[in-house]
mmCIF file of C-alpha atoms in Angstrom:
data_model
loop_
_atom_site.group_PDB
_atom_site.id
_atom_site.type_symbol
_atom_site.label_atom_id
_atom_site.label_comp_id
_atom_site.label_asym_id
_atom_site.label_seq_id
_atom_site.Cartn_x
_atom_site.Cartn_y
_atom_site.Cartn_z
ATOM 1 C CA UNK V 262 85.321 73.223 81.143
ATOM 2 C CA UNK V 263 87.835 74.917 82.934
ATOM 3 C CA UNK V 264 89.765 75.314 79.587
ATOM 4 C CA UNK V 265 87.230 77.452 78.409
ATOM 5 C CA UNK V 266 86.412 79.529 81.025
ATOM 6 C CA UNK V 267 90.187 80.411 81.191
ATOM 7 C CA UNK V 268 90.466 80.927 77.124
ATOM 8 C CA UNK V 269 87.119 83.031 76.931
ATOM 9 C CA UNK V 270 88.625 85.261 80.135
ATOM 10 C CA UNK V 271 91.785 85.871 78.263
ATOM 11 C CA UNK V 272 90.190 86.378 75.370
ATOM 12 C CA UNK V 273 87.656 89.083 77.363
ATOM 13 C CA UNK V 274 90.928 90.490 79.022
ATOM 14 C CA UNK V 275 92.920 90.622 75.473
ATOM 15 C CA UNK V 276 89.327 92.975 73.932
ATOM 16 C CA UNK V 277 89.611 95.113 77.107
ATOM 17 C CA UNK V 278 93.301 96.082 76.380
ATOM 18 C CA UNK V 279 92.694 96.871 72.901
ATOM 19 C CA UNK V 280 89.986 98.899 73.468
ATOM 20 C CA UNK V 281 91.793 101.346 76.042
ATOM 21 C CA UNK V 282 94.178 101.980 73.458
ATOM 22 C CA UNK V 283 94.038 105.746 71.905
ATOM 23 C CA UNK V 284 90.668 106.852 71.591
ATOM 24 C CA UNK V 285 89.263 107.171 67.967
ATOM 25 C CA UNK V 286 88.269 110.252 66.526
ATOM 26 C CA UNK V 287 85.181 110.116 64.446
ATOM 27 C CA UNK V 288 86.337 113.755 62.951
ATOM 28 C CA UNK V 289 88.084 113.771 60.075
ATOM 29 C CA UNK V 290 90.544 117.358 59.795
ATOM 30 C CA UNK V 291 88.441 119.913 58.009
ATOM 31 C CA UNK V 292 91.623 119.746 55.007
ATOM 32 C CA UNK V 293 90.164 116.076 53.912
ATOM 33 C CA UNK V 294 86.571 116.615 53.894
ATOM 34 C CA UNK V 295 84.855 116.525 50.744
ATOM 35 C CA UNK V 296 83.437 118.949 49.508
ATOM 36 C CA UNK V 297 81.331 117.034 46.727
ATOM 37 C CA UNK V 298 77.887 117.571 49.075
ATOM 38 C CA UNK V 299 75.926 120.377 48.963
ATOM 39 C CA UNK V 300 76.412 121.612 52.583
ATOM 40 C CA UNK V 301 80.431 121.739 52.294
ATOM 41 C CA UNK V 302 81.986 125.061 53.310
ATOM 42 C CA UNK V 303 86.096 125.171 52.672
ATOM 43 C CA UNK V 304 87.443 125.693 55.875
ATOM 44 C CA UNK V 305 89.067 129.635 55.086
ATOM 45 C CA UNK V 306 91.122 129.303 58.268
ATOM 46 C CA UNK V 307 92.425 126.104 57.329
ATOM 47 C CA UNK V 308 93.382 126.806 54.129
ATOM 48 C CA UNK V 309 94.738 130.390 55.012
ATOM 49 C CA UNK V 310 97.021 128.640 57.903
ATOM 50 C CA UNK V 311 98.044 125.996 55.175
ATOM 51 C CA UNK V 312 99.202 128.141 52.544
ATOM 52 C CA UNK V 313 100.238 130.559 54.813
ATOM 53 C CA UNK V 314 102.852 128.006 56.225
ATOM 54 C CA UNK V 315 103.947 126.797 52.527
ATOM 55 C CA UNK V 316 104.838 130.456 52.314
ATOM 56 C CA UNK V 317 106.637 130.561 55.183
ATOM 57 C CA UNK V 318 108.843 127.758 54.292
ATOM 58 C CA UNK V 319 109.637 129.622 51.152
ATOM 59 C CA UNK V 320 110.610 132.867 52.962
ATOM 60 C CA UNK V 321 107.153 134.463 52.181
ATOM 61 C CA UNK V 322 104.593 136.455 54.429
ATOM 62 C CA UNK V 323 101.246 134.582 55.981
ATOM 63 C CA UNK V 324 97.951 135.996 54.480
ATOM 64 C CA UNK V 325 95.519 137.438 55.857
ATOM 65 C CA UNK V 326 91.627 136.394 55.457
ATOM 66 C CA UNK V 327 89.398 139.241 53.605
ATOM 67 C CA UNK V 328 86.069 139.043 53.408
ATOM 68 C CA UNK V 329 85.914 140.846 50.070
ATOM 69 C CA UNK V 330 88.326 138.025 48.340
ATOM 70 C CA UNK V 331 86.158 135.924 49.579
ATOM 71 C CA UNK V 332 82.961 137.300 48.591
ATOM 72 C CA UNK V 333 84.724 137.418 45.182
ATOM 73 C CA UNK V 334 85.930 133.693 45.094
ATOM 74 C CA UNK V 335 82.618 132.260 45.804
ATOM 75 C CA UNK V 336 80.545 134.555 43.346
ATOM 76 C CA UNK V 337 83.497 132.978 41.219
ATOM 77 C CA UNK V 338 82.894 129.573 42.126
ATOM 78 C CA UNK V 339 79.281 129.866 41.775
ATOM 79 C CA UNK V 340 79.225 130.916 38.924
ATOM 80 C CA UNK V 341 81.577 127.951 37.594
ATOM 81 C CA UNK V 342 79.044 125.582 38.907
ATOM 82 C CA UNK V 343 76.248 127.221 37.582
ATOM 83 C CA UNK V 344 77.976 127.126 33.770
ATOM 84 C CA UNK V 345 79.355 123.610 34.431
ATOM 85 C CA UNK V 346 83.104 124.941 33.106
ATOM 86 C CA UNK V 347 86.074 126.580 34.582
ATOM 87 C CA UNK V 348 86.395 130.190 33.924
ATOM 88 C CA UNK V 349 89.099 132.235 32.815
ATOM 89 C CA UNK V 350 91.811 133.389 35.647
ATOM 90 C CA UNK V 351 92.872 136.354 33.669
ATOM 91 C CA UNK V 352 89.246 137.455 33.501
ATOM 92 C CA UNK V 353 88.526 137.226 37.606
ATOM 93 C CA UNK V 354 91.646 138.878 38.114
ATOM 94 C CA UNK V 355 91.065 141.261 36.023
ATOM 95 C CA UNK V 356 87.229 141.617 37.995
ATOM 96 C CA UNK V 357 89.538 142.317 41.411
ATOM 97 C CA UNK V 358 91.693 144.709 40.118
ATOM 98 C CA UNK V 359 88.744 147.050 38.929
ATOM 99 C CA UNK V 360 87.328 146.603 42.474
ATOM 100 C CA UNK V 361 90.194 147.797 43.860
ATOM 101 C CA UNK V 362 92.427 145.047 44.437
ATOM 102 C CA UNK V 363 96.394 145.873 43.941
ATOM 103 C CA UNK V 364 98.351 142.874 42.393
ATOM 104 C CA UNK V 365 95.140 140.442 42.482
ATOM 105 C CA UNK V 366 96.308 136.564 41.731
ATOM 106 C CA UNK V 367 94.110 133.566 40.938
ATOM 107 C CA UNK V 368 94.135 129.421 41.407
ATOM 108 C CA UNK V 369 90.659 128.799 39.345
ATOM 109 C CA UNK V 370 90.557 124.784 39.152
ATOM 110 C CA UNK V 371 87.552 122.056 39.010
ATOM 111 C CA UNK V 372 87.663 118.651 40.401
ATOM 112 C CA UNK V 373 89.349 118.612 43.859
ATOM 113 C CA UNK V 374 87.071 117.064 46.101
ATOM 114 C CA UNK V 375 88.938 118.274 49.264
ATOM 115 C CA UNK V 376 91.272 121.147 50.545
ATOM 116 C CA UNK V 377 94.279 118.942 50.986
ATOM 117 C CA UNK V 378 94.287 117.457 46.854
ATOM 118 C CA UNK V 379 93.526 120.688 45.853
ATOM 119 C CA UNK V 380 96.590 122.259 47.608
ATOM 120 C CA UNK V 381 98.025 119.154 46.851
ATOM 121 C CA UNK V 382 97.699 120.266 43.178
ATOM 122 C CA UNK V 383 98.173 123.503 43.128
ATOM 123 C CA UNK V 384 101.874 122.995 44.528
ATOM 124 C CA UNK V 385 102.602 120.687 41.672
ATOM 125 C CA UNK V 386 101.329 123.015 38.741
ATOM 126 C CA UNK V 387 103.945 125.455 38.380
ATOM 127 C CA UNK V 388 101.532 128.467 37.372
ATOM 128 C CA UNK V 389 99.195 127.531 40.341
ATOM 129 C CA UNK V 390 102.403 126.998 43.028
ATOM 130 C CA UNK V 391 103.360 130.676 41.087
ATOM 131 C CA UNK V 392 99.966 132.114 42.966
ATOM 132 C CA UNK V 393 100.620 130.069 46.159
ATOM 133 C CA UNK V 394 104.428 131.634 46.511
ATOM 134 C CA UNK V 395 103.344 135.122 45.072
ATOM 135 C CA UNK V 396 105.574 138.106 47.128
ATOM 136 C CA UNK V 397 102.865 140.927 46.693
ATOM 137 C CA UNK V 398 99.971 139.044 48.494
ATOM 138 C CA UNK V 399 98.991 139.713 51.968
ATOM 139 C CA UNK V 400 95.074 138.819 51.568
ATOM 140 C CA UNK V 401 93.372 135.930 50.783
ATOM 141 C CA UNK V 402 89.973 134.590 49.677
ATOM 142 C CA UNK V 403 88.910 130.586 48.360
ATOM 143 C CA UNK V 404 85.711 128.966 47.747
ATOM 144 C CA UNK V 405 84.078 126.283 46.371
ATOM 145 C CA UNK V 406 80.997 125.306 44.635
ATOM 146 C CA UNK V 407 79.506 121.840 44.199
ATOM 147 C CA UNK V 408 77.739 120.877 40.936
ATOM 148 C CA UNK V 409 76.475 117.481 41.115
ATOM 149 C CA UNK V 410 75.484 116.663 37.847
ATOM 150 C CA UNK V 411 78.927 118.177 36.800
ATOM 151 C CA UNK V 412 81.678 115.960 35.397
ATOM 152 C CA UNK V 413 84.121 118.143 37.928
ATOM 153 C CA UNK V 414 81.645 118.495 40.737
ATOM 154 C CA UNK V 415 83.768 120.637 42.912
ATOM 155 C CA UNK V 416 84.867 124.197 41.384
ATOM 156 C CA UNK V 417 87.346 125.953 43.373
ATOM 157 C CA UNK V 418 88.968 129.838 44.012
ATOM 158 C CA UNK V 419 91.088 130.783 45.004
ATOM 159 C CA UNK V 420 91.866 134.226 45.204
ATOM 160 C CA UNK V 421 95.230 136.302 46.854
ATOM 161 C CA UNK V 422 95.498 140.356 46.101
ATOM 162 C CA UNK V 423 97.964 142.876 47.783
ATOM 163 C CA UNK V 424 96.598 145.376 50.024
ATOM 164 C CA UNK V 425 93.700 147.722 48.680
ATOM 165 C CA UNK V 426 94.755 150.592 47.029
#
């Protein structure tokens, strides 16, 4: 009898230590939540303070948020979701440059579910990494859209422009 109170206290005492280890965060970073749900908002900081520090281990400026890139990137996005296909860089960039937008660049991708695969991504597709490392940005913009019934269910903008004219 002894025996066992002795093995069920050490086994009591063993729990006890393991559970004042580190405490566990039930918050994931905002760069690895999905954004395959229909509340989702990409994190604009996050992202801004992750590219921004890609750049500046390539020699290259941070960015700075604009609300107009972003308004841009998410009519983008929406409308993405809303035809079920990616749309045309080219074409959005050439949208930002009639709205004023010097040197506007473009990431315009589908499938990502989170911030950190589609940066993830974007670094290893030269044309993408090409917007990423471009020398004439200084503002930024990115959005997503989710489309549930979409193959891609996550469309995503991107969107980087030198200063206003």
């Amino acid at each position: 009898m002894k025996r066992l109170i002795v093995i069920g206290l050490s086994a009591l005492a063993l729990s006890a230590c393991q559970n004042e280890s580190r405490p566990q965060s039930s918050q994931k970073p905002s760069f690895y939540v999905s954004m395959a749900d229909p509340s989702a908002q990409v994190d604009e900081a996050m992202a801004r303070d992750m590219i921004g520090a890609y750049r500046g281990n390539n020699g290259l400026g941070r960015l700075t948020l604009d609300s107009d890139l972003q308004a841009a990137a998410q009519a983008e996005a929406d409308a993405m979701a809303r035809a079920d296909k990616p749309s045309s860089a080219d074409a959005f960039k050439i949208r930002l440059a009639r709205t004023g937008f010097s040197a506007p660049a473009a990431n315009i991708s589908a499938g990502y579910h989170t911030l950190a695969e589609a940066f993830s991504g974007w670094r290893e597709s030269p044309q993408h990494n090409r917007v990423l490392l471009d020398a004439k940005a200084t503002r930024i913009g990115i959005a997503t859209a989710y489309a549930p019934n979409s193959k891609y269910k996550v469309y995503w903008v991107l969107a980087v422009a030198a200063d206003r004219r």
